[in-house]
Structures are given as structure tokens and as C-alpha cells.
Amino acid sequence: MKDSKNQPNQKLGDLEKNTLKNENKAMTTDQGLKINDDQNSLKAGERGPSLLEDFILREKITHFDHERIPERIVHARGSGAHGVFKLHTSLSKYTKAKIFTEVGKETPVFTRFSTVAGSKGSTDLARDVRGFAVKFYTDEGNYDLVGNNMPVFFIQDAMKFPDLVHAVKPEPHNEVPQAASAHDTFWDFISLMPESLHMTMWAMSDRAIPRSLRMMEGFGVHTFRLVNEENESTFVKFHWKPKLGVHSVLWDEAQKISGKDSDFHKKDLWNAIEEGDFPEWDLGVQLIPEEDEHKFDFDLLDATKLVPESEVPVQLVGTMTLNRNPANFFAETEQVAFHPGHLIPGIDFTNDPLLQGRLFSYTDTQLSRLGSPNFHEIPINRSINPVRNNQRDGHMRQQINEGASSYHPNTIADGCPFQAMMKDGGFHSHEERIDGNKIRTRSRSFMDHFSQARLFFNSQTKTEQQHIINALQFELSKVTRPHIRENMVNQLTHIDRKMAQEVAEVIGVDLPEKGTEPVNEGKPADADQEHYASIVKDPKTRSDDALSIIKNLKNAVKTRKIAYISMGNHPAEEFNDLDQKLKAAGAKLKVVSSKLGKIKDDAGNEMEISETLFNTDAVLYDGLILASGKMNGTELLSHGKVKAFVMETFNHCKPMLVLSDADTFIEELGLPCCKKKRKTLSELFIDNTGDGFLSSLSKHRHWEREKLL
Ligand code: HDD
């Protein structure tokens, strides 16, 4: 295990000062009084009533009663880690933000990943968007990039955010389902909001069920501005590209992982960091000159649209490495307060109405969640740059501001703290010319809701398209009100008729002859229908390879966890050879057997068993190896759990290596697909050599196998 301490981000010394180690120290009350008995309350006699006087008991219970704070209204379930961002390519032509101009500079970061809909204790593997929020502790103040693992959003205007969240959260009358969008209220809302269809396609894709938080892309979603020393602005879209590539699990697998280990992602991130496999992401930017603002067939201010990478390539400028787990979940991951409005000079907003609304919401929510306007003083939220202003007092104030002056201008404190000049890093909002009527409306340039939904669907491989269709079938089959299913199928016809038909067929809905005018309750009541009719601009065949996971497959071996099932006495050479090969490629072999303890190979070498057949499951591994040897081979299949392991690995298209007698193995396995026509190992995409297995592993999954199922 690598030492995850002494990483560059130890600069966050403030946080360290607040940590407490208890070695060789006596227990005390909150007032520092040493406690002599923490087992018994104070009583009137051995069997008598407890006394009100017991201040130690009262203090302990009072604190306990108040230990919970309100969980986040969205993104409640999260996992966080410390790290560092290092710039390798300067963006000084476009921005004055020092984190993006000083090449080689290392900026400490804290990153929190999250699901959106579920409560704090819900499962990691819900079908959901993942939050991807990064706090950069820069020398110029904190900068937060509060994004998601999908580049677009469900709605265009913050006005609809509470409706979206109410619709996806458990239904209010019975508080079910937890952490799931497969229910009436969500699909009712979506079916009435065509603007949400593009993001819905993403949410139904494999992006919504990641293999690991370490294997997700991140996106700033909105168009932001970079502003340079000359105060010239360039539009920018931010991207995080994981070095491990983007990988997902199957929906059946996701549901089973949720039962077998609902902390799967949380543990995966934690263990990777503890084992020194620090996850890394490249930060990329898409830069759009101001004069090109109106060159696209969508509006850059519309968060339901992405800028295709085929039109504006992503330029990589630096790398984020997460290298230290939090010392305390509550203090750091729970209390961290992100805000898209935490800005530094050189970065600025656009008028995206979703972003503009967010700028209000995040401070407001911290006030209710963390309970005080002093939430910036919580160690994880502190800026490295000392905070100096005339804000005073309030609940739980930590800072002791000295002196008589708490206002500006003043003479008493020589005018301090004073306003910083722009040239000295004083923040100055980009001076965008605004000229318009005060009006409550949606821009006409926001009205094409289908072109990019179709672009996304067209860009997927056949396998990925099938997964989207399967997801829609699953989700909509859980909708109990037929008219909602009908409305949804109608919406889907505007994206792809064949896809809509495949969904309709299994959810008991007839495909409409012709997709009717999209219902859009989200539009203003008096918006003109004529314009609505002319909304779809996109040629039906447009696609962009960057939007597919499978077309961009890379690095599927590193850090993967492989189960080696053996009951003992397997050939020593076989195991050592595999172990070395997998280690060299960065994968991890875990010995799984019938009970904990040790087993011996045929040369008498002992090895530790990592997990047992009764405490683990195939869905928790990336691949399976069945050992050979007297006690293994096809006899392994007589263990009910081994057979289940094999079937799950097979059904989830994962790499499998059979080292025993292959022919008999297939017979014994009794796979449904082999019943009619006997198939060979290679026809089933099962390997019988270590090298073959490694090559299968590098593909992540044998998607071809899905056709056999
Ligand atoms: Fe949000 C949390 C991302 C729209 C209101 N949001 C939150 C988090 C992420 C995002 C990653 C969790 C941060 C953490 O880990 O603590 N939100 C987004 C993205 C959006 C978006 C990418 C659209 C592009 N959000 C959005 C809107 C609103 C909010 C339109 C309200 C008008 N979001 C919140 C919030 C949360 C939040 C209620 C809950 C907890 C928190 O802020 O700190 O204020």
C-alpha cells in the first residue's frame, strides 16, 4: 500500500490542524474534563433512577440527538477525495486564471461524486446521473466546477428545477421508489417536457450505470466564459476525461450489485486510493470565440445542448489526480459546500438561465444544510487565500476579527481591508452588453428539442442503442398509468421511430401512425404554435463518435478485479503465471474459495483466500478464472454457488477463463444457448489461455455474447 499521506495537497494545512488523534489520551467531556466512567449513568442507588444532575450523560445524549444535518435535497449520496490539479498547457491567451496559465502549477482539489435522486443511504448503482464536483483551492480563492457525468441537463431554465426534482424523487404519498426514475411521476414530467429528451437519452444509456466513479467523464455542462488580461472573453465548455476510460455495467448487474454491495462505488474509489491506484482525469476545454456565438444550430446558452466534439475538438490542458481519502466523511464529504458561483478572476458566467438560477440556489441550500452563513469557515470549505472582509458574527463563528472597524470605507483601520485593483487580482465581472426588455419567456433559439437527442442515439453502437431501448422498456414498464406510457412513446417517435416502436411493443402501447405534435406543458402558455412546428432542424443521420462509450474503449484492464476460484491443489505454475501476467497489466487477482483461511497449490505453497463463495458474488468482479487441478475442473460446477458465478459472469458478458477440461465444462454448464446447438468455447467467447483472457479483459465485455442470451 502506497502512503497516501504527504501528498502535494498537504498545503491544506488548516484542515490538518483540525484533525484529532486520540493515541494515549484520556477521554474528556466537551469542556475538556477527564471522564472516569463512560459505561454507567449517575443513579440514586445501584438499582435506582438516573439523576438529572448527570451532566456527562446529558451532554453525550444531547450531542447524539443533534448529530444529523439535513441531507442535500439532491446529490445526497456522495463519495469524496482530495487530490491535485496540475496544468501542462497554458491557456493564457484566453484566461488570466492562474490555475490555467501557470504551467506545472499544482492546485489542491477536493472532488465529490454523487448520485442525484437517492437519499444519503441509497445504493451507488441506481440508474442516475452522477454529480462530478471539483473544488480547486487556488491562490486566488476557491473555484468550484460543479458538473455532472453527462454534458447536458434535463431542463433549460432553473424555474423548472424543483418540478424536475419533485418528479424524480420518491412519490410524495408513499415515499417510493427510492433512488429510481422508473415510476409514474418522473415519466409524467418527462413526457410533458420535450426539452428533457436529450438528457433522458443519456440517462437511459450505460452512462447512468458506471462501472466505477474512476471511469466516468465529467462535464461543466453550461457554457462558461474565459476572460484574459485584456478582458476579452472566449466561450468555454469544460470536460474531464478519465485516464482509465469510460466503462459501465449492465442494468441487470447494476440491480444485483445494489443488493450485494450498495457501497460498491464508494469502496472502489476508497480502495483504489488506499492501494496507490490514484484515479486521474485530464481536464479538457472546448473553446469558442465570441464571434462564433451564433454559428451553431442551437443556442450556446441552452444547457440541454452539447457542442459536438466533431465540431469543436476538446483540448487537454492538465490532469487531476485524486490521491488522498478524507480523514472523516462528515467533516469533509458531507460538509463540503460547492457553488457554481465560487469563481476566480479569468472565469465568468454566461446568461444560461439554468446557470443563473443555480447562482442563487447553492448558497441558499448551504444555509439550510449547514445552518449558518459561516459555512465557509468549515475546514473543507476554507480558502487558502485568507478571508478578509467585514462580514461578522452569526452562528458558530470561528474567526476572531480584531479591531473596532467592521465597515468600509473607514479611517479607523486605514481603509482596510481595501478593494483590490483588477491588475492585483480584484474580481471584475465581464462587461457584457445587455439590451433587452424585461420579459418572462424562453428564447426561440432554445426550441429544437429533438435534433441532439437523435444525434446522441445515432452516435451509439448497436449494442449501446439496444441498452437504451432496454432501459426505456424497463423504466416505462414500471409506469402504471397507460396515458403516460403513450405520451412517452409519442415523444420517442420524434427521436427515432424504430426505437419508439421497440419500446412500444413491450410496454403495451400502440405506436401512433404519425408522431403527434409534441406536448409541451413546459412552454409558456401563449408561445406561438407555428414556431413549435418548425423545431426539428437536424438531418436524420448526423452522429458523433465521441458520444459513444464503446467506440472510445480504452484501458479496461488496469485496476480490474478478477476472481480465481479454486478449492486448492491447483497447479502452482498456472497460478503464478496468471498472477504475474495480470499484475504486469495492472489487474488484481483475488483467490475465492469455499471458506476463509488458506489453500495450498499442488507444490504445497500456501495462499490467502481473499473472499469466499458465500460472502461475495460474480457481479462484484470484472472477470472469472476457474482453476484446473484435481479438486477443481468441472467438479467446481457441482458447487451451486460456483455455477451461479459462472452463469452471472457469462450473462454479463464478462471475460471468463476455463483452465480445466473445456468440452466437459460446456456440457456441465448447461447454458440455455447451448441446449439446441452445441457451441465451442470460442463461440461462447470463453477463453482457455491466460493471454486470451487478458485480451478479453481489454475489451471490457464480450458484447457479442449478448446475442446468444
Ligand atoms: Fe445542482 C447540488 C450539479 C442544476 C441546485 N448540483 C449539486 C451537486 C452537483 C450539481 C454535482 C452536488 C455538489 C456536491 O457534491 O455537494 N446541478 C448540477 C448541474 C446542474 C445543476 C451539473 C445543471 C447543469 N442544481 C441545478 C439547478 C439548481 C440546482 C438548476 C437549482 C436552481 N444543486 C442544487 C442545490 C444543491 C445541488 C439544491 C444540493 C446540495 C447543494 O446544492 O449543495 O443547491
CSV table of C-alpha atoms and ligand atoms in Angstrom, one decimal, residues 71-79 110-116 129-134 145-162 164-165 199 219-222 224 303 333-340 352-366 369-370, ligand 1:
chain,number,residue,atom,x,y,z
A,71,GLU,CA,-29.0,15.8,3.7
A,72,ARG,CA,-28.7,17.5,0.3
A,73,ILE,CA,-32.0,17.9,-1.4
A,74,VAL,CA,-30.3,16.4,-4.5
A,75,HIS,CA,-26.9,14.7,-4.7
A,76,ALA,CA,-27.3,13.5,-1.1
A,77,ARG,CA,-25.3,10.3,-1.6
A,78,GLY,CA,-21.6,11.1,-2.3
A,79,SER,CA,-18.1,10.0,-2.2
A,110,PHE,CA,-11.4,18.2,-3.3
A,111,THR,CA,-13.8,16.2,-5.6
A,112,ARG,CA,-17.2,14.9,-4.6
A,113,PHE,CA,-19.0,12.4,-6.8
A,114,SER,CA,-22.7,11.7,-6.2
A,115,THR,CA,-25.9,10.2,-7.4
A,116,VAL,CA,-28.7,12.7,-7.8
A,129,VAL,CA,-26.9,11.0,-13.4
A,130,ARG,CA,-23.6,11.3,-11.4
A,131,GLY,CA,-22.5,14.6,-9.9
A,132,PHE,CA,-18.9,15.5,-10.5
A,133,ALA,CA,-18.0,18.5,-8.4
A,134,VAL,CA,-14.4,19.8,-8.0
A,145,LEU,CA,-16.6,23.4,-11.2
A,146,VAL,CA,-19.9,21.8,-10.2
A,147,GLY,CA,-20.8,19.4,-13.1
A,148,ASN,CA,-22.2,16.0,-13.9
A,149,ASN,CA,-21.1,12.9,-15.8
A,150,MET,CA,-23.4,13.9,-18.6
A,151,PRO,CA,-22.8,17.0,-20.7
A,152,VAL,CA,-26.4,18.2,-20.9
A,153,PHE,CA,-29.2,18.8,-18.4
A,154,PHE,CA,-32.9,17.9,-18.3
A,155,ILE,CA,-34.3,21.4,-18.3
A,156,GLN,CA,-33.4,24.8,-19.8
A,157,ASP,CA,-34.5,27.1,-17.0
A,158,ALA,CA,-33.9,27.0,-13.3
A,159,MET,CA,-37.6,27.7,-12.8
A,160,LYS,CA,-38.3,24.1,-13.6
A,161,PHE,CA,-35.7,22.5,-11.3
A,162,PRO,CA,-37.9,22.0,-8.3
A,164,LEU,CA,-37.9,18.0,-12.1
A,165,VAL,CA,-36.6,17.0,-8.7
A,199,MET,CA,-30.7,14.2,-21.3
A,219,PHE,CA,-18.7,18.0,-17.8
A,220,GLY,CA,-19.2,21.6,-16.6
A,221,VAL,CA,-22.4,21.4,-18.7
A,222,HIS,CA,-23.0,25.1,-19.1
A,224,PHE,CA,-18.9,29.5,-19.3
A,303,ALA,CA,-27.9,23.6,-21.2
A,333,THR,CA,-17.5,14.8,2.1
A,334,GLU,CA,-20.7,15.8,3.9
A,335,GLN,CA,-19.8,19.3,4.9
A,336,VAL,CA,-18.2,20.4,1.6
A,337,ALA,CA,-20.2,23.2,0.1
A,338,PHE,CA,-20.0,23.6,-3.7
A,339,HIS,CA,-21.3,26.6,-5.6
A,340,PRO,CA,-21.1,27.4,-9.3
A,352,ASP,CA,-27.6,30.4,-19.5
A,353,PRO,CA,-30.9,30.7,-17.5
A,354,LEU,CA,-30.2,27.4,-15.7
A,355,LEU,CA,-26.8,28.6,-14.5
A,356,GLN,CA,-28.2,31.9,-13.5
A,357,GLY,CA,-30.8,30.2,-11.2
A,358,ARG,CA,-28.1,27.9,-9.8
A,359,LEU,CA,-26.2,31.0,-8.7
A,360,PHE,CA,-28.9,31.7,-6.2
A,361,SER,CA,-29.7,28.1,-5.1
A,362,TYR,CA,-26.4,26.9,-3.8
A,363,THR,CA,-25.8,29.5,-1.1
A,364,ASP,CA,-29.4,29.2,-0.1
A,365,THR,CA,-29.1,25.4,0.3
A,366,GLN,CA,-25.9,25.6,2.4
A,369,ARG,CA,-28.0,22.3,5.3
A,370,LEU,CA,-25.0,23.7,7.2
B,1,HDD,FE1,-27.2,21.3,-8.8
B,1,HDD,C1,-26.1,20.1,-5.8
B,1,HDD,C2,-24.7,19.7,-10.4
B,1,HDD,C3,-28.6,22.3,-11.8
B,1,HDD,C4,-29.4,23.2,-7.2
B,1,HDD,N1,-25.7,20.1,-8.2
B,1,HDD,C5,-25.4,19.7,-7.0
B,1,HDD,C6,-24.2,18.9,-7.0
B,1,HDD,C7,-23.8,18.8,-8.3
B,1,HDD,C8,-24.8,19.5,-9.0
B,1,HDD,C9,-22.7,18.0,-8.8
B,1,HDD,C10,-23.6,18.2,-5.7
B,1,HDD,C11,-22.5,19.0,-5.2
B,1,HDD,C12,-21.9,18.3,-4.0
B,1,HDD,O1,-21.2,17.2,-4.3
B,1,HDD,O2,-22.1,18.7,-2.9
B,1,HDD,N2,-26.8,21.0,-10.7
B,1,HDD,C13,-25.6,20.3,-11.2
B,1,HDD,C14,-25.6,20.5,-12.6
B,1,HDD,C15,-26.7,21.2,-13.0
B,1,HDD,C16,-27.4,21.5,-11.8
B,1,HDD,C17,-24.5,20.0,-13.5
B,1,HDD,C18,-27.1,21.7,-14.3
B,1,HDD,C19,-26.3,21.9,-15.3
B,1,HDD,N3,-28.7,22.5,-9.4
B,1,HDD,C20,-29.1,22.8,-10.6
B,1,HDD,C21,-30.2,23.8,-10.6
B,1,HDD,C22,-30.4,24.0,-9.3
B,1,HDD,C23,-29.5,23.2,-8.5
B,1,HDD,C24,-30.9,24.3,-11.9
B,1,HDD,C25,-31.4,25.0,-8.7
B,1,HDD,C26,-31.9,26.0,-9.3
B,1,HDD,N4,-27.7,21.5,-6.8
B,1,HDD,C27,-28.7,22.4,-6.4
B,1,HDD,C28,-28.7,22.5,-4.9
B,1,HDD,C29,-27.6,21.5,-4.5
B,1,HDD,C30,-27.1,21.0,-5.8
B,1,HDD,C31,-30.1,22.3,-4.3
B,1,HDD,C32,-28.0,20.4,-3.5
B,1,HDD,C33,-26.9,20.4,-2.5
B,1,HDD,C34,-26.0,21.5,-2.8
B,1,HDD,O3,-26.5,22.2,-3.8
B,1,HDD,O4,-25.0,21.8,-2.2
B,1,HDD,O5,-28.4,23.8,-4.5
